[in-house]
Coordinates of C-alpha atoms in Angstrom, one line a residue:
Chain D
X1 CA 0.0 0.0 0.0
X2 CA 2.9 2.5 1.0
X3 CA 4.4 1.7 -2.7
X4 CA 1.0 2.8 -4.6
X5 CA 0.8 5.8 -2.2
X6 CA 4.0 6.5 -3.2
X7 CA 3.8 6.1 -7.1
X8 CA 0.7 7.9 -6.9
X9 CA 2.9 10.6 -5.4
X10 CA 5.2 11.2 -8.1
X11 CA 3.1 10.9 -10.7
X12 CA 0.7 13.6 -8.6
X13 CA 3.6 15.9 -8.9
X14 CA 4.3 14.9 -12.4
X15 CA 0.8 15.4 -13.7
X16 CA 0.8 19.1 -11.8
X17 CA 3.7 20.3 -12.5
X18 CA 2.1 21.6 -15.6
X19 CA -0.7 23.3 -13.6
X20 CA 1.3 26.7 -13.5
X21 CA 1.1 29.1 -10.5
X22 CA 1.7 32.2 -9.9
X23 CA 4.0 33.6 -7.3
X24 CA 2.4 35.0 -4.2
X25 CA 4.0 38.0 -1.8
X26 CA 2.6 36.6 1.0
X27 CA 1.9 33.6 2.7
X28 CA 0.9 32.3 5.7
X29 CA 1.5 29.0 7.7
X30 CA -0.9 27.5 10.0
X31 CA 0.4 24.0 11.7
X32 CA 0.4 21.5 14.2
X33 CA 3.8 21.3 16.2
X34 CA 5.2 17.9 17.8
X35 CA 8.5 17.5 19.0
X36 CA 11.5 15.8 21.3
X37 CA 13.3 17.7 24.1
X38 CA 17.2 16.9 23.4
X39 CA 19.2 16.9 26.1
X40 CA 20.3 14.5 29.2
X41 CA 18.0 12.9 32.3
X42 CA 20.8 14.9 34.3
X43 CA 21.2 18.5 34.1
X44 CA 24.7 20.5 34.9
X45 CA 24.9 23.4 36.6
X46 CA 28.0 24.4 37.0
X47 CA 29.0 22.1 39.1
X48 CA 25.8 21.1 40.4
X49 CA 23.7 18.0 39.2
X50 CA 20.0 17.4 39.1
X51 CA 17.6 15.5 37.2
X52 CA 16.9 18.0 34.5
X53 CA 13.5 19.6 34.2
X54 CA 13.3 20.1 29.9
X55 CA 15.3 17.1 28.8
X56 CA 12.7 14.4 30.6
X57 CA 9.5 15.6 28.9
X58 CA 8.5 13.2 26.9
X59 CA 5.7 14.6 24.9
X60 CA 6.0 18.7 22.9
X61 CA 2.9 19.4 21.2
X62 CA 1.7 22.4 19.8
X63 CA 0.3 24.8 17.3
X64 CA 2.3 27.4 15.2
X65 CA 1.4 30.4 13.2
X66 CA 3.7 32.3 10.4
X67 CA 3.4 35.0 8.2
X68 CA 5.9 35.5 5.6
X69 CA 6.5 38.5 3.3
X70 CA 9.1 37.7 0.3
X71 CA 11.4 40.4 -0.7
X72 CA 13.2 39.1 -3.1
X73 CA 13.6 36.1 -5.6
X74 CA 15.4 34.3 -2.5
X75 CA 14.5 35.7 0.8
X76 CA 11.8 35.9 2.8
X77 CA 11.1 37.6 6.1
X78 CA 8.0 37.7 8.6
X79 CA 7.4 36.8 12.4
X80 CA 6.2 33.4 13.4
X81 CA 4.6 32.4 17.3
X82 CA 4.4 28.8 18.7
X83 CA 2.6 27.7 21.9
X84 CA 3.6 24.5 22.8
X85 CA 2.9 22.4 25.6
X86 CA 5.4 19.6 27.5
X87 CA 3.8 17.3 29.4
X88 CA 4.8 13.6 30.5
X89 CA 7.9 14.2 32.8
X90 CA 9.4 11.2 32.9
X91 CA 13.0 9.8 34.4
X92 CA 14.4 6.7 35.5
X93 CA 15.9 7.3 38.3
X94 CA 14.4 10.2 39.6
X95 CA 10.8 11.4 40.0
X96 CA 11.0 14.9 40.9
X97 CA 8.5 16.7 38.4
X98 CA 6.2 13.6 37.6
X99 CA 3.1 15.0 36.7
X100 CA 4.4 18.6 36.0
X101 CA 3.8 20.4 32.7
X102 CA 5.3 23.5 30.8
X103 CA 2.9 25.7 28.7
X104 CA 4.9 28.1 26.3
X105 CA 4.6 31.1 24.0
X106 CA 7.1 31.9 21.7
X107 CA 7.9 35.0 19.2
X108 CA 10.1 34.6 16.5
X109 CA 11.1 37.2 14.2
X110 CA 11.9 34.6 11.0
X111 CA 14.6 35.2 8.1
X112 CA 14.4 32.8 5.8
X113 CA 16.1 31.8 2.6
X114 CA 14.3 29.8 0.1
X115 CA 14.4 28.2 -3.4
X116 CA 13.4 31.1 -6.8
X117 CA 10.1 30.8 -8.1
X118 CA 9.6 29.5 -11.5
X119 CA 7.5 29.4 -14.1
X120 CA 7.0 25.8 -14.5
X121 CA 8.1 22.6 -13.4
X122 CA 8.6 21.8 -9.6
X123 CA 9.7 24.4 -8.4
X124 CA 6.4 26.2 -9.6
X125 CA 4.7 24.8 -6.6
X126 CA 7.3 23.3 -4.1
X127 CA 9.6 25.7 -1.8
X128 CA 12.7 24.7 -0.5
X129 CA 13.7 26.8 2.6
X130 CA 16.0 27.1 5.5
X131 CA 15.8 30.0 8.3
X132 CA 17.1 31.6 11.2
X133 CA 15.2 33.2 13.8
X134 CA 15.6 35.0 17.4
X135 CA 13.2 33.3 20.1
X136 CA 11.4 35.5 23.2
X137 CA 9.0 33.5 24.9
X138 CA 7.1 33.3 27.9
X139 CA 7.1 29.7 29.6
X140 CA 4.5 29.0 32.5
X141 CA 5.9 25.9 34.7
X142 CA 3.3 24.1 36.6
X143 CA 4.4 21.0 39.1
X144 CA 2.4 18.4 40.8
X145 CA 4.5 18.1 44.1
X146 CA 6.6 20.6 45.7
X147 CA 11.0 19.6 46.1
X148 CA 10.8 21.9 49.3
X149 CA 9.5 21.4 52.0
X150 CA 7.5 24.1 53.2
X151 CA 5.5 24.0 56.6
X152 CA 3.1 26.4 57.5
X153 CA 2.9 28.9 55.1
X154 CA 0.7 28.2 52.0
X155 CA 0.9 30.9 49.9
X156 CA 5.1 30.4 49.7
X157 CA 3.7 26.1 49.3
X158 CA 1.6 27.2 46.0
X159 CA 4.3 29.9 44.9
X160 CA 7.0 26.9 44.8
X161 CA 4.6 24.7 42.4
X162 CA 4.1 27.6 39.4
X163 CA 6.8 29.1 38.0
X164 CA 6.6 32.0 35.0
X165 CA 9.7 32.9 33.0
X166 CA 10.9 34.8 29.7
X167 CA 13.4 32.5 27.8
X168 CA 15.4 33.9 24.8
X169 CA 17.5 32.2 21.9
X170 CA 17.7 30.8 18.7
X171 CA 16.0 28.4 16.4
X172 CA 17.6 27.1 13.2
X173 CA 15.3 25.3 10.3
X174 CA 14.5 23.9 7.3
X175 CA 11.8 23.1 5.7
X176 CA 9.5 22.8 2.4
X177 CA 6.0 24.6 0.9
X178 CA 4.2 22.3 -1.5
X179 CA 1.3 24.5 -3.2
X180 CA -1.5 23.0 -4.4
X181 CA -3.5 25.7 -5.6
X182 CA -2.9 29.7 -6.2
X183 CA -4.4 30.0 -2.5
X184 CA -3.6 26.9 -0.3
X185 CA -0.5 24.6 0.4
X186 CA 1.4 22.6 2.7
X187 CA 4.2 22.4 4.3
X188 CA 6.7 20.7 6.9
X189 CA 9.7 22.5 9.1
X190 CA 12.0 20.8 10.8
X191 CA 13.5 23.2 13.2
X192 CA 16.2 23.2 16.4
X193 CA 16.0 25.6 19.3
X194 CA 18.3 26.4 22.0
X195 CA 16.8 28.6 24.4
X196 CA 18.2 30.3 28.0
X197 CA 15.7 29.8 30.7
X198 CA 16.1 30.0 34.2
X199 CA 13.3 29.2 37.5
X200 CA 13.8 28.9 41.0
X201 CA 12.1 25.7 40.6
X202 CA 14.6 23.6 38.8
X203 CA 18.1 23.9 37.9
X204 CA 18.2 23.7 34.0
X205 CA 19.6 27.3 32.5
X206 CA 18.6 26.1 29.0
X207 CA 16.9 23.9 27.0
X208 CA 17.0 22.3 23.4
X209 CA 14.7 20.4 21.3
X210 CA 13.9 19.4 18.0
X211 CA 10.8 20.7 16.5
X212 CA 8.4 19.2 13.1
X213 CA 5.8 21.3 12.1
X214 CA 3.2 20.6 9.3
X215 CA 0.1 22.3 8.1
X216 CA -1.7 24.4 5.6
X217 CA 0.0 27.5 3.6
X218 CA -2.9 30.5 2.8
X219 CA -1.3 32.5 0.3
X220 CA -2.8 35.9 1.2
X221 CA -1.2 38.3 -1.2
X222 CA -0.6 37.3 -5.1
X223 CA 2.2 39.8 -6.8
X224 CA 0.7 42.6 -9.3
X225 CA 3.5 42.5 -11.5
X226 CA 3.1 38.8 -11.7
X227 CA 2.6 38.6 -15.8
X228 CA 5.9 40.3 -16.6
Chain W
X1 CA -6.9 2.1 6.4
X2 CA -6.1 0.6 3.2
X3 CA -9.9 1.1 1.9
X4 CA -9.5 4.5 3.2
X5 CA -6.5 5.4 1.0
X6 CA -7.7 4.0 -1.7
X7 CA -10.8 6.2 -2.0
X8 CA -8.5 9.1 -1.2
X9 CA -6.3 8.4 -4.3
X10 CA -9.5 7.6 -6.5
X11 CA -11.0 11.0 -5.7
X12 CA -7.4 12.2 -6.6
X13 CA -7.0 11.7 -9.7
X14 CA -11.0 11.7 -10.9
X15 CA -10.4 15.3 -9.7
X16 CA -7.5 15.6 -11.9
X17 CA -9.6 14.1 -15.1
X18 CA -12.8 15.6 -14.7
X19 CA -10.9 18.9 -14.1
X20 CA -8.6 18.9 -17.5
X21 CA -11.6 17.2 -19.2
X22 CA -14.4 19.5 -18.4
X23 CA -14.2 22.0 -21.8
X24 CA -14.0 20.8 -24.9
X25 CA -10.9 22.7 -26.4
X26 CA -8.5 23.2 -29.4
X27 CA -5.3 23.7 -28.3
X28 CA -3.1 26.2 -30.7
X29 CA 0.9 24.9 -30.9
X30 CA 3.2 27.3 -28.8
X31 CA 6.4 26.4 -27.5
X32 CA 6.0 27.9 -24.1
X33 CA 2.8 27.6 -22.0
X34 CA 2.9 31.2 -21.2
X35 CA 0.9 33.0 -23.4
X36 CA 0.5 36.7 -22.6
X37 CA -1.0 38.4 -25.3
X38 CA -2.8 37.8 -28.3
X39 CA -4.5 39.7 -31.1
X40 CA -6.7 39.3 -34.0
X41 CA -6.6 40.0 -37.3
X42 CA -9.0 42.9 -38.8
X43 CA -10.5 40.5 -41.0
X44 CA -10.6 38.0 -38.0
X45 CA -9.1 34.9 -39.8
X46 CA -5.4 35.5 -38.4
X47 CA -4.2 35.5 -34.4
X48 CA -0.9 36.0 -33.5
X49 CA -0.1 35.5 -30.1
X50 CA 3.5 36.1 -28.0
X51 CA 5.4 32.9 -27.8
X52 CA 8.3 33.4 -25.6
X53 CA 10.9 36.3 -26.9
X54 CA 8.7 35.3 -30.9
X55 CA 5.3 35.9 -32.3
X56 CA 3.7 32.9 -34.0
X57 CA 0.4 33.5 -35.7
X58 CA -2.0 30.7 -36.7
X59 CA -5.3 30.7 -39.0
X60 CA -8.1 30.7 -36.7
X61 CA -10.0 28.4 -39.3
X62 CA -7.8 25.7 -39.1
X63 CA -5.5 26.2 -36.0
X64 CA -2.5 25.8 -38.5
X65 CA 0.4 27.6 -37.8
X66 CA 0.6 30.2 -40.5
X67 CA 4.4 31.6 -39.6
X68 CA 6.2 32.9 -36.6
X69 CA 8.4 36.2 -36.0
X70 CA 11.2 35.7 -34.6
X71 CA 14.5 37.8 -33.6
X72 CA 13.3 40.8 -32.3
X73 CA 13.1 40.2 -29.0
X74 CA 15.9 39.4 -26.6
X75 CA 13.5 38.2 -23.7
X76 CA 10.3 37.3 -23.2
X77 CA 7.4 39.5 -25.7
X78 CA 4.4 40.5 -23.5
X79 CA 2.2 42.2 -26.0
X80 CA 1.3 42.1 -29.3
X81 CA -1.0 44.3 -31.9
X82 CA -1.9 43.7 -35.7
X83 CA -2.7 47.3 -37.9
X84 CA -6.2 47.6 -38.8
X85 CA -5.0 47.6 -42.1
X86 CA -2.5 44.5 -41.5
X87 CA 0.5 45.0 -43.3
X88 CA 1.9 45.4 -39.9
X89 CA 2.2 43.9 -36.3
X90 CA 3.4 45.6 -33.0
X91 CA 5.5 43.6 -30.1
X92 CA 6.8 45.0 -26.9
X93 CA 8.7 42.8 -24.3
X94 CA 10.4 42.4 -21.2
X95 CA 13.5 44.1 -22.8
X96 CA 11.6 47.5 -22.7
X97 CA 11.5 46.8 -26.9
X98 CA 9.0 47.8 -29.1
X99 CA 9.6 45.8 -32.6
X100 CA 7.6 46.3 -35.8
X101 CA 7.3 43.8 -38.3
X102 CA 6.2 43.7 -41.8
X103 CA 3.2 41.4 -41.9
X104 CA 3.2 39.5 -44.9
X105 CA 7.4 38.3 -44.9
X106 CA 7.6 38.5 -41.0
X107 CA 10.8 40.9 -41.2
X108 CA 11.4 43.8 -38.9
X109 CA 10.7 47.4 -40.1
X110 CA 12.0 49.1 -36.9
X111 CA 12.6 48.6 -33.3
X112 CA 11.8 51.1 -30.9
X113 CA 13.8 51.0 -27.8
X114 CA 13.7 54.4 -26.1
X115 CA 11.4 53.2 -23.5
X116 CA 12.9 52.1 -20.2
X117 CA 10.6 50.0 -18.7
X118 CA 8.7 46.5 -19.8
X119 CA 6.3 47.3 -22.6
X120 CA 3.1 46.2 -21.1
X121 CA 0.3 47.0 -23.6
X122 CA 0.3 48.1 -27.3
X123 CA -2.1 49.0 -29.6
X124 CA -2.5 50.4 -33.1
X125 CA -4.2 54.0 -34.2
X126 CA -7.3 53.2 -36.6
X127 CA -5.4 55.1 -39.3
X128 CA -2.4 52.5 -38.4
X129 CA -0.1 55.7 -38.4
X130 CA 0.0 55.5 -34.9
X131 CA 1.0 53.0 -32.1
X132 CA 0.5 53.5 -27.7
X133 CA 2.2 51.3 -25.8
X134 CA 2.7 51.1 -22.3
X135 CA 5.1 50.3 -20.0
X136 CA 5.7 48.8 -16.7
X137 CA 7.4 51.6 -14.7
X138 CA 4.8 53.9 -15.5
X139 CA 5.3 56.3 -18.9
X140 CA 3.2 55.8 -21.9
X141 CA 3.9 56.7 -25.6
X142 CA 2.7 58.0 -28.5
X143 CA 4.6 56.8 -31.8
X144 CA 4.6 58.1 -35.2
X145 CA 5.2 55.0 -37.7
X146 CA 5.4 57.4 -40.9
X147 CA 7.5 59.9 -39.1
X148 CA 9.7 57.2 -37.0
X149 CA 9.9 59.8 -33.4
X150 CA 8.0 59.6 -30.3
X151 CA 4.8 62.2 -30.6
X152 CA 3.9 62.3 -27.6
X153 CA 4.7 60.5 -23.5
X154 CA 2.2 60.4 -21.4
X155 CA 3.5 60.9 -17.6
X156 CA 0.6 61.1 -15.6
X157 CA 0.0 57.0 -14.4
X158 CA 1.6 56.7 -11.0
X159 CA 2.1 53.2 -11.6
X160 CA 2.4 50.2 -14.3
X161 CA 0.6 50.8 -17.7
X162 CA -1.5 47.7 -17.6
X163 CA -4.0 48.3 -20.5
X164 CA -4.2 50.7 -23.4
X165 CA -6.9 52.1 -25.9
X166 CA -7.6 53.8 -28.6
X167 CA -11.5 55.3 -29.2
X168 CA -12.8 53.7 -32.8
X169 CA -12.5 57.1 -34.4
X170 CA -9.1 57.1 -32.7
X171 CA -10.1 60.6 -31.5
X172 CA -9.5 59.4 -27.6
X173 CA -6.7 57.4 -25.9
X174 CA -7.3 55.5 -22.9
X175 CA -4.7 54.6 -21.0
X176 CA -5.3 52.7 -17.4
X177 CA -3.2 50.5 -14.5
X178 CA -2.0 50.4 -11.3
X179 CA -2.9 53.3 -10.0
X180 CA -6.9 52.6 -10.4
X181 CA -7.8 55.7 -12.7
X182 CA -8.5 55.0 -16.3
X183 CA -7.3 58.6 -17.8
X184 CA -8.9 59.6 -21.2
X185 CA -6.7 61.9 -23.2
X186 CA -7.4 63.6 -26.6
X187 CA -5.6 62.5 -29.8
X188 CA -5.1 65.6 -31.2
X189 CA -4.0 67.7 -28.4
X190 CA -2.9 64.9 -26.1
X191 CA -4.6 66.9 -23.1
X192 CA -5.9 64.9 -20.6
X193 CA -10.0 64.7 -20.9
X194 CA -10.9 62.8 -18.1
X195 CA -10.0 60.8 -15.2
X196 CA -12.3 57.7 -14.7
X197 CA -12.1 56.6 -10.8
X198 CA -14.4 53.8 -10.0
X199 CA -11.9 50.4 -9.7
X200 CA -10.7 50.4 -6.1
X201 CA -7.4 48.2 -7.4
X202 CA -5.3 47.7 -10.2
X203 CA -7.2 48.0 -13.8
X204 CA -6.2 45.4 -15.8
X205 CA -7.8 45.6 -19.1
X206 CA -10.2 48.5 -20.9
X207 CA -12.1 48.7 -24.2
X208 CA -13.7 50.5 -26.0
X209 CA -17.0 49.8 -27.5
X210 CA -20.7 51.4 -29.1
X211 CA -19.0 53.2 -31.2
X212 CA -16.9 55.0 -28.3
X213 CA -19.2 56.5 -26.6
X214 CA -18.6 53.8 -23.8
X215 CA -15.8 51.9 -22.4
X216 CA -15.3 48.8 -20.1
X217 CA -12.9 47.8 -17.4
X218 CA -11.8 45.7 -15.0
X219 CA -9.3 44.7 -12.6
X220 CA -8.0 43.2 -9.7
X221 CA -11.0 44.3 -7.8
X222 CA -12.8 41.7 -9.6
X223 CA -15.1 44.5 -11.1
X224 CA -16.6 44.8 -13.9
X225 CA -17.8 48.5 -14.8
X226 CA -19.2 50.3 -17.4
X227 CA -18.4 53.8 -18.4
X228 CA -21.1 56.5 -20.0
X229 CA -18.7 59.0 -21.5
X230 CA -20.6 61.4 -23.1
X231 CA -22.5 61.3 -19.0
X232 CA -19.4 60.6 -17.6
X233 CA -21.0 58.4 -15.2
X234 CA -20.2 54.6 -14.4
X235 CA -22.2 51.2 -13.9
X236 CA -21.3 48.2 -12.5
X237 CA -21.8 45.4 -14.6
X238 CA -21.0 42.6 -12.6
X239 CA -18.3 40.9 -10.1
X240 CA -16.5 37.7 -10.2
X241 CA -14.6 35.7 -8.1
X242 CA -10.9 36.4 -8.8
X243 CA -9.2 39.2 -10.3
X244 CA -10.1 39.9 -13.9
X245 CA -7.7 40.0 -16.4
X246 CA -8.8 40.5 -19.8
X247 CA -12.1 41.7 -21.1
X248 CA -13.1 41.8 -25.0
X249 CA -16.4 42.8 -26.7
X250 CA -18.4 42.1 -29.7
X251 CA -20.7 44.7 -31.0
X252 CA -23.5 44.1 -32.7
X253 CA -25.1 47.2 -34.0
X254 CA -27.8 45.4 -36.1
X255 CA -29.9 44.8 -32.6
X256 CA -27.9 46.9 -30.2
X257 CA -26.8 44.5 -27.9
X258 CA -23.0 43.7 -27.1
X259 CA -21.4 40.5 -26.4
X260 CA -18.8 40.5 -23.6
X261 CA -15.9 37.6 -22.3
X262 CA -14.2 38.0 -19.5
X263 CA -10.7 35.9 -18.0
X264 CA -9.7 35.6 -14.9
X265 CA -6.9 35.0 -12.6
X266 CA -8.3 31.7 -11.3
X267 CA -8.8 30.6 -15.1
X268 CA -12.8 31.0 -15.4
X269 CA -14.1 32.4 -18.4
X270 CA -17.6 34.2 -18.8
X271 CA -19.1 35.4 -21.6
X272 CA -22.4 37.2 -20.9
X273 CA -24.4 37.7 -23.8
X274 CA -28.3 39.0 -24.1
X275 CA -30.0 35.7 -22.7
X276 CA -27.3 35.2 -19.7
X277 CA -23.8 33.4 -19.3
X278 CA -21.3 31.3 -20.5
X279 CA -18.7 29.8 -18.2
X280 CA -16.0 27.7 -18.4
X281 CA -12.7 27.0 -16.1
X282 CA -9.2 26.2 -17.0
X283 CA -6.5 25.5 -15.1
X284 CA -4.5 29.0 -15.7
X285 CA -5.1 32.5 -15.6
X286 CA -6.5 34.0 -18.5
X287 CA -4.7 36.5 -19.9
X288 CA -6.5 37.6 -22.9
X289 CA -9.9 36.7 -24.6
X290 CA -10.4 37.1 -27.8
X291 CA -14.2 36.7 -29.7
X292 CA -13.4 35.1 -32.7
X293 CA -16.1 35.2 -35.8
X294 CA -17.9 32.2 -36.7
X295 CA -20.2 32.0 -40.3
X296 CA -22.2 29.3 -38.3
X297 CA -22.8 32.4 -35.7
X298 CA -22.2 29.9 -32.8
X299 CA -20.0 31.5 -30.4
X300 CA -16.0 30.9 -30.3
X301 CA -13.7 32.7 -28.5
X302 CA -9.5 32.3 -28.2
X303 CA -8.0 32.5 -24.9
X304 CA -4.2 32.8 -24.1
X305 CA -3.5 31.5 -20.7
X306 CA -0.1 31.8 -18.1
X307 CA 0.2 27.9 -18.2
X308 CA -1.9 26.2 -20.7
X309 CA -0.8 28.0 -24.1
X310 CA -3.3 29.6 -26.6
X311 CA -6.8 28.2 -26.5
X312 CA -10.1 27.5 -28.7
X313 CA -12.9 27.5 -26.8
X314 CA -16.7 26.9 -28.2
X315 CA -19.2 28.5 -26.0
X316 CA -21.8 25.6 -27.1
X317 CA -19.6 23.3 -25.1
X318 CA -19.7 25.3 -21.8
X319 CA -21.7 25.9 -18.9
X320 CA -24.8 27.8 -19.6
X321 CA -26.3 30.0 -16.7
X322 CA -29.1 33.1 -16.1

C-alpha cells in the first residue's frame, strides 16, 4: 500500500507540475507542532547536578502560526509564534517533576532563505527553505509536588509549584512549501532551538529540542507585476 | 486504512480528469505555455499570439500555424497588436522593446527602444499611423510610424501601464493600470479629458466599445464596470470571483446588444451575452480573450493563458447559466 501511495505521489507531482502558479507576496502558515526535548535525564549546573527539568519531557505538542513577506527572488522575512505544551515528565531514576507540565509562547522574528520561483516545473509549486530566527518566549511551569518542604505557610507552598519565566535564543530550520492551488498549500519544518531559561524551581539554565511542524499554507497576497 | 487510502487516491486523480476534461478545447501549438497576449486580425481569420521572446500566428479556421516572427526580442514578448490595415504587427517585451514587423514576410521594419521599462500593452491608431504602448514603470507613448519619433509621452500614471486604448475614431486614448484611474486623453492635443475613478485596485484591461461612446474595465478588484462618456457616469456590470484579467467585446449594431468575455486570474471564463452566461474554467489565468467570428454564428472565443498556451474555446460546449 505504501508503494501505490507512493507512485501515486510522483506521478501527482508529475501530472501538476504543468498546472502553473503564480507567485504570491505573501503567505501564511498554520500548523500542528510535535517534538522531542534533546538533552540528558541529568542536568549541569555548574558544578551542580539534578535531574533536569526540559530534557525528561517526553511529549511537545503544539500549534504554530507564520506570516511570511518575500522580498526578493530568495529571501523571505516575517514573524512566526508557537505555543507548545510539554507534558509527561518522565526519568528513570528520579521522580522529581512527575506530573508537571510546561505551557509556552514563543515570538520569533523569521529570516528565511528559500528556493526562486519558476514558471514551470517543480519548483512552480514546491519551496525549499531554510531559516534563522531569534526566540522571546514566555514559559508558564506548573508541578504536581513541591522539592521543598515548606510547613506552614501556603501561599510560599503554592508559589514553589508555578513558575513564569521569559526565555530567549535561537531556532535554526529547514523546511519545504508544496502549493497545491494559487491559494492553499502545505508544508513541513523541521527546526532546532536552543533557548536560555532560568526558575527557581529547577536547575536547568537552557533547554534544546527538535521541533516538526506541518500544516496548511494560505497564500494571502498574489504579486501585481506577476505577468511580466 | 487501506480502503480509506484507496478512495483518497481515486477522488485524486477523478479530480484531476474531470478537471482537464471538463471544456472541450483546441489547443493552438506554442512552444512555451505562457501565453500573454494575443490579437486578432481585422478581417478576423489570423491570431498572432506572444510565444516566448517570438510571435507565432495561426489561421483561426484551421488552428494551423501560418508563420512565426522571430529575432526581435531578446527576452520574453508581453504584448502584441496587428494594424487595422494588417501589413503590420506591434510587439513589446520584457527588454523594454518595441519591434515592428512587416506582416506579410515577418521581417522587422524598426525597433523602438527608447522606452525604459517592460512594454506592457500596445495598440495600433485606426489610421495604423500611430501606435501607444505602455510600459511597466509607469510612462506611456505615443509613436509616429510614418515619421519614426516619439509624438507624444504620457506621464501622468503613477504606476504600471497595464492596459491601453484607442476610441474607434481614434479621437481618444485610454490609458489605465495600477494606480486605479482609467485617464482619457485627446488624440489631437494629447490633453488629458478625463480621469475615470471607480476600480478600487489595479485596472487590468479596458475597451472601447458602441462606437466609443462607452468603455469597459476591470481589474483586480474583480469589477466589472461600465463607463457612459458622453454622462461621464459609471455602472457596475457585474463581479466575479478572482481578479479579472482581460475583457473583449463584440458589437452588434444590427440589434444593439454587445457580447462581452471576460478571464480571470483563477482561469474562469464568462461570456455574458443578451440571454445570460457562459462559463468555463481552465487551469490558468487567462490572460487575454479574444471573440473570434464564426459563419455558423455559434460563439467561439481564443484564450491565451499563463500555463496552458493559446486556447479555442466553443461557447456551445460550456456551462450555460441566467
Amino acid at each position: 500500500m505504501k508503494r501505490i501511495i507512493l507512485i501515486s505521489l510522483i506521478v501527482f507531482l508529475q501530472v501538476n507540475v504543468f498546472g502553473q502558479l503564480l507567485d504570491n507576496r505573501a503567505n501564511f502558515q498554520i500548523g500542528y507542532e510535535t517534538g522531542i526535548n534533546l538533552g540528558k535525564e541529568l542536568f549541569n549546573n555548574q558544578g551542580i547536578m539534578a535531574p533536569s527539568f526540559y530534557s525528561n519531557f517526553k511529549s511537545l505538542n503544539g500549534i504554530t502560526f507564520k506570516g511570511i513577506l518575500k522580498l526578493s527572488e530568495h529571501i523571505s522575512t516575517g514573524l512566526s509564534t508557537s505555543i507548545l505544551y510539554n507534558s509527561d515528565w518522565e526519568s528513570q531514576h528520579y521522580s522529581s517533576y512527575i506530573k508537571s507540565n510546561e505551557k509556552s509562547i514563543s515570538i520569533k522574528p523569521v529570516f528565511q532563505y528559500h528556493t526562486a520561483f519558476k514558471d514551470k516545473n517543480i519548483f512552480n509549486r514546491l519551496k525549499l527553505y531554510g531559516e534563522v530566527s531569534p526566540v522571546i518566549g514566555f514559559s508558564a511551569v506548573s508541578l504536581a509536588y513541591s522539592n521543598f518542604d515548606v510547613i506552614g505557610d501556603a501561599d510560599l507552598k503554592s508559589q514553589l509549584l508555578k513558575s513564569n519565566n521569559i526565555y530567549y535564543g535561537l531556532s535554526l530550520g529547514g523546511g519545504a512549501e508544496y502549493k497545491i492551488t494559487n491559494r492553499i498549500g502545505v508544508f513541513a519544518n523541521l527546526s532546532i532551538q536552543e533557548h536560555l531559561i532560568e526558575s527557581p524551581i529547577y536547575i536547568d539554565n537552557r533547554r534544546s529540542a527538535l521541533t516538526l511542524s506541518i500544516g496548511t499554507v494560505l497564500s494571502l497576497a498574489k504579486y501585481k507585476r506577476f505577468n511580466y | 486504512m487501506k480502503y480509506f487510502y484507496s478512495i483518497l487516491l481515486l477522488i485524486f486523480f477523478a479530480g484531476i480528469i474531470s478537471a482537464k476534461g471538463k471544456n472541450k478545447e483546441t489547443t493552438y501549438t506554442t512552444e512555451g505555455k505562457f501565453v500573454y497576449d494575443a490579437s486578432l486580425s481585422a478581417n478576423g481569420k489570423v491570431i498572432i499570439c506572444t510565444d516566448n521572446t517570438a510571435l507565432k500566428a495561426f489561421s483561426v479556421t484551421t488552428g494551423n500555424l501560418i508563420g512565426s516572427f522571430t529575432g526581435g526580442h531578446r527576452s520574453k514578448v508581453l504584448c502584441v497588436a496587428q494594424s487595422p490595415d494588417s501589413t503590420m504587427v506591434a510587439s513589446g517585451g520584457s527588454d523594454s522593446t518595441v519591434v515592428l514587423w512587416d506582416y506579410l514576410t515577418r521581417s522587422i521594419i524598426q525597433r523602438i527602444t527608447f522606452a525604459t521599462g517592460k512594454i506592457t500593452s500596445i495598440k495600433f491608431s485606426p489610421d495604423n499611423q500611430f501606435i501607444l504602448f505602455g510600459c511597466s514603470n509607469s510612462p506611456a507613448y505615443l509613436y509616429d510610424l510614418k515619421e519614426h519619433k516619439k509624438i507624444n509621452e504620457f506621464i501622468d500614471q503613477k504606476m504600471d501601464v497595464t492596459s491601453v486604448a484607442f476610441s474607434p475614431n481614434g479621437s481618444l486614448i485610454a490609458i489605465a493600470g495600477g494606480d486605479k484611474i482609467i485617464r482619457l486623453y485627446n488624440s489631437a492635443d494629447f490633453q488629458l479629458r478625463t480621469e475615470l475613478k471607480g476600480h478600487t485596485n489595479w485596472v487590468r484591461s479596458i475597451c472601447f466599445y458602441n462606437n466609443g461612446q462607452n468603455l469597459i474595465s476591470c481589474g483586480d478588484d474583480n469589477k466589472i464596470i461600465q463607463w457612459n462618456l458622453s454622462k461621464g457616469n459609471f455602472s457596475k456590470m457585474n463581479t466575479l470571483k478572482d481578479w479579472i484579467l482581460c475583457v473583449d467585446i463584440l458589437n452588434n449594431a444590427s440589434n444593439k446588444s454587445n457580447m462581452f468575455v471576460f478571464g480571470t486570474m483563477n482561469g474562469s471564463i464568462t461570456i455574458k451575452y443578451a440571454y445570460g452566461f457562459y462559463k468555463a474554467k481552465l487551469n490558468s489565468p487567462v490572460s487575454k480573450v479574444l471573440i473570434l467570428p464564426t459563419q455558423s454564428g455559434l460563439i467561439e472565443i481564443a484564450v491565451a493563458t499563463l500555463g496552458s498556451g493559446l486556447i479555442q474555446l466553443h461557447a456551445v460546449d460550456m456551462k450555460v447559466s441566467d
